[in-house]
mmCIF file of C-alpha atoms in Angstrom:
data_model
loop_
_atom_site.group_PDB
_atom_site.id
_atom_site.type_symbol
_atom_site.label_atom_id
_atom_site.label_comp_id
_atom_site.label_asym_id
_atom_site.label_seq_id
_atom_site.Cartn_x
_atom_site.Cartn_y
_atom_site.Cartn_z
ATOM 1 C CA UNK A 1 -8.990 3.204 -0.362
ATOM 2 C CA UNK A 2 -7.743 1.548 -3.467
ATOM 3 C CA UNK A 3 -10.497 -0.658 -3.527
ATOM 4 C CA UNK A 4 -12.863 2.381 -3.524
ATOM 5 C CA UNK A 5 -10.781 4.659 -5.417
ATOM 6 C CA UNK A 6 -11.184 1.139 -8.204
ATOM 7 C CA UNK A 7 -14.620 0.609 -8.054
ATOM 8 C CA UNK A 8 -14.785 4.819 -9.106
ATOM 9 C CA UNK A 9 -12.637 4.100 -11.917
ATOM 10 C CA UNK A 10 -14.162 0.872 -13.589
ATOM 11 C CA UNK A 11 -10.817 -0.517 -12.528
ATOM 12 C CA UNK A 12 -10.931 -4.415 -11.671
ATOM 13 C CA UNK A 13 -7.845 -5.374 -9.007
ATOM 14 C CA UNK A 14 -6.574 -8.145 -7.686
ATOM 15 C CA UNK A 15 -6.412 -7.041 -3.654
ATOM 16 C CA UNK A 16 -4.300 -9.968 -3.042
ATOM 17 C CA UNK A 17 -1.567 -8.190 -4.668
ATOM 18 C CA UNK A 18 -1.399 -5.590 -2.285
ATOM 19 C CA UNK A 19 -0.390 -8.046 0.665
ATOM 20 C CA UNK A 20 1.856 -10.526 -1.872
ATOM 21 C CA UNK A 21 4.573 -9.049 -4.550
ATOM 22 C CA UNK A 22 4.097 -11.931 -7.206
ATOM 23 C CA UNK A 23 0.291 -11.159 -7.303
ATOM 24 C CA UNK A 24 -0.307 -8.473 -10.013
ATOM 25 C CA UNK A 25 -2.734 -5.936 -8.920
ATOM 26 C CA UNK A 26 -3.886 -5.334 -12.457
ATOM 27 C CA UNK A 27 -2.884 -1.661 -12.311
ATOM 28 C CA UNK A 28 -0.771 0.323 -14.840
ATOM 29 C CA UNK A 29 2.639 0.865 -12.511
ATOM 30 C CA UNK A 30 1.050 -1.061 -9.885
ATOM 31 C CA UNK A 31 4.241 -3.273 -9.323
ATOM 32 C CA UNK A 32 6.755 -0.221 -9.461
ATOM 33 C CA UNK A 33 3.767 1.478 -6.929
ATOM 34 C CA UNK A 34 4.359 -1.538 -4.431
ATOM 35 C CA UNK A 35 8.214 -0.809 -5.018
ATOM 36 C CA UNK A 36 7.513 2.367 -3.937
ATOM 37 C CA UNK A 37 5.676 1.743 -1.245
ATOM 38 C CA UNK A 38 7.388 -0.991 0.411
ATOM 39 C CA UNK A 39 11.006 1.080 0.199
ATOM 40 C CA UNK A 40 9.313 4.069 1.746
ATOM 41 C CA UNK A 41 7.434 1.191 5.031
ATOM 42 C CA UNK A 42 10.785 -0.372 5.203
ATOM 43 C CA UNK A 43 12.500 3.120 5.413
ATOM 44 C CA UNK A 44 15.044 1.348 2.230
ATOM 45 C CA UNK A 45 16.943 4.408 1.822
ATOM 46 C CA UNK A 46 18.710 2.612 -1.069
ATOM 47 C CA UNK A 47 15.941 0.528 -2.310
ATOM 48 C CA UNK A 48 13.567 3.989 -2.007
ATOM 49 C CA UNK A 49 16.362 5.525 -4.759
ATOM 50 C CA UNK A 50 15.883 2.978 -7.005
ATOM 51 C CA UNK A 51 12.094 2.870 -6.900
ATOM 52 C CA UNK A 52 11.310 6.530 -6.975
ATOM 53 C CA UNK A 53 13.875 6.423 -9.910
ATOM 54 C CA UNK A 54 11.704 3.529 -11.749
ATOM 55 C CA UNK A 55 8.246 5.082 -10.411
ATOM 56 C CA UNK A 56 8.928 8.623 -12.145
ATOM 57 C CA UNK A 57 9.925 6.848 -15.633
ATOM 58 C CA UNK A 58 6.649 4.655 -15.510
ATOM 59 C CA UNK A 59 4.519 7.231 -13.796
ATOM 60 C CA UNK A 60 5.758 10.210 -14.653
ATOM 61 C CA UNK A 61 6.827 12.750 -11.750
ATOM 62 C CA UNK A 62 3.567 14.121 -10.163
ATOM 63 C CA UNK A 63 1.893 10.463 -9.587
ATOM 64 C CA UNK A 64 5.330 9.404 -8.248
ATOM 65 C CA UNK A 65 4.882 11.800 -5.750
ATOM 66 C CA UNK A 66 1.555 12.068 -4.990
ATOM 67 C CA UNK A 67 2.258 7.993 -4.409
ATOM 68 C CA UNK A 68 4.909 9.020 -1.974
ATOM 69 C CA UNK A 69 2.405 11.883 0.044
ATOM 70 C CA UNK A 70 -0.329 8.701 0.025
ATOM 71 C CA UNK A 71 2.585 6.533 1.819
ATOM 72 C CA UNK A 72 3.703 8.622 4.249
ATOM 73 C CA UNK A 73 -0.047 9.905 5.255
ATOM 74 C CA UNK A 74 -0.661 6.437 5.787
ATOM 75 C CA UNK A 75 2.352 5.302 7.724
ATOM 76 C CA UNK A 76 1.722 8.430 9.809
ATOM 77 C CA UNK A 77 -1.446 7.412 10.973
ATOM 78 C CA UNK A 78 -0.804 4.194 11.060
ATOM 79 C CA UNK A 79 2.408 4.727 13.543
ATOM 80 C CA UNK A 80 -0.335 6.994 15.436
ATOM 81 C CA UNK A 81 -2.705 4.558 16.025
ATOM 82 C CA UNK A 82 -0.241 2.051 17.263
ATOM 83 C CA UNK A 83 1.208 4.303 19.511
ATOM 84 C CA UNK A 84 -1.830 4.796 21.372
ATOM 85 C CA UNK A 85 -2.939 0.978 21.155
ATOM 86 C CA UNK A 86 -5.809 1.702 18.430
ATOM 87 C CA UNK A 87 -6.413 -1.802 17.037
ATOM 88 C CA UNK A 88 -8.171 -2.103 13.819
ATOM 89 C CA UNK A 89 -12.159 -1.809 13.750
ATOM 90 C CA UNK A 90 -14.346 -4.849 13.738
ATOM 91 C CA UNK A 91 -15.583 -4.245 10.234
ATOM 92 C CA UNK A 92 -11.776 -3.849 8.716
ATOM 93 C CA UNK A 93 -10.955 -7.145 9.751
ATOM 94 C CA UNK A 94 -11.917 -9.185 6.540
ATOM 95 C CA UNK A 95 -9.149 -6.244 4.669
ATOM 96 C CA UNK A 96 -6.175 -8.226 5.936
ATOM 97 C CA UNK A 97 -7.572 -11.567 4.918
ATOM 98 C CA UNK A 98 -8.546 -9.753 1.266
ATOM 99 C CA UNK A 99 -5.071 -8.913 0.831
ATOM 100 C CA UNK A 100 -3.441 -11.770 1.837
ATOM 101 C CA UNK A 101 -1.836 -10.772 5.424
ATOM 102 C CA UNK A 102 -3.993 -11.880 8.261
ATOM 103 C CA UNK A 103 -3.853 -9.786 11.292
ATOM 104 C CA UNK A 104 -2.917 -11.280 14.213
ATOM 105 C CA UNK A 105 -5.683 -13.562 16.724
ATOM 106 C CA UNK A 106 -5.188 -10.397 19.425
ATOM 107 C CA UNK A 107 -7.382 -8.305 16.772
ATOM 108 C CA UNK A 108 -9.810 -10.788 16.033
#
């Protein structure tokens, strides 16, 4: 989706960023997004404070949380799928190497 939602923008990104903190993504706000994003995973209720508190002062309040709404979507599907022992499609496989976490062998 970011990839995509790039490529509609004339953005260029650096995926590996998305999968390794010290990469920059080469968004504006992209490192106080993955702030964001990784307190709200983790469930950080301290660490989610701080980087909802950063997120609104670089992003301004409505793309903090539409971030946030994007998050939990995603975590809610993704819980979903896991639940039910969905594995990732064939053709999504090269996404974990492009980002720099490689799923594990039993979804190869």
């Amino acid at each position: 989706m970011l990839r995509a939602s790039a490529r509609h923008h004339n953005e260029d990104i650096n995926l590996l960023g998305v999968g390794r903190p010290h990469v920059d993504v080469g968004l504006p706000g992209g490192r106080v997004l993955s702030a964001l994003v990784e307190a709200a995973v983790l469930r950080d209720g301290d660490e989610m404070e701080r980087a909802r508190t950063q997120a609104i002062e670089v992003l301004g309040s409505g793309a903090t949380a539409r971030a946030v709404q994007v998050t939990g979507n995603f975590e809610m599907m993704n819980r979903l799928l896991d639940a039910v022992g969905v594995g990732p499609p064939d053709g999504m496989l090269a996404i974990g190497d492009a980002i720099g976490v490689p799923l594990p062998d039993r979804h190869r």
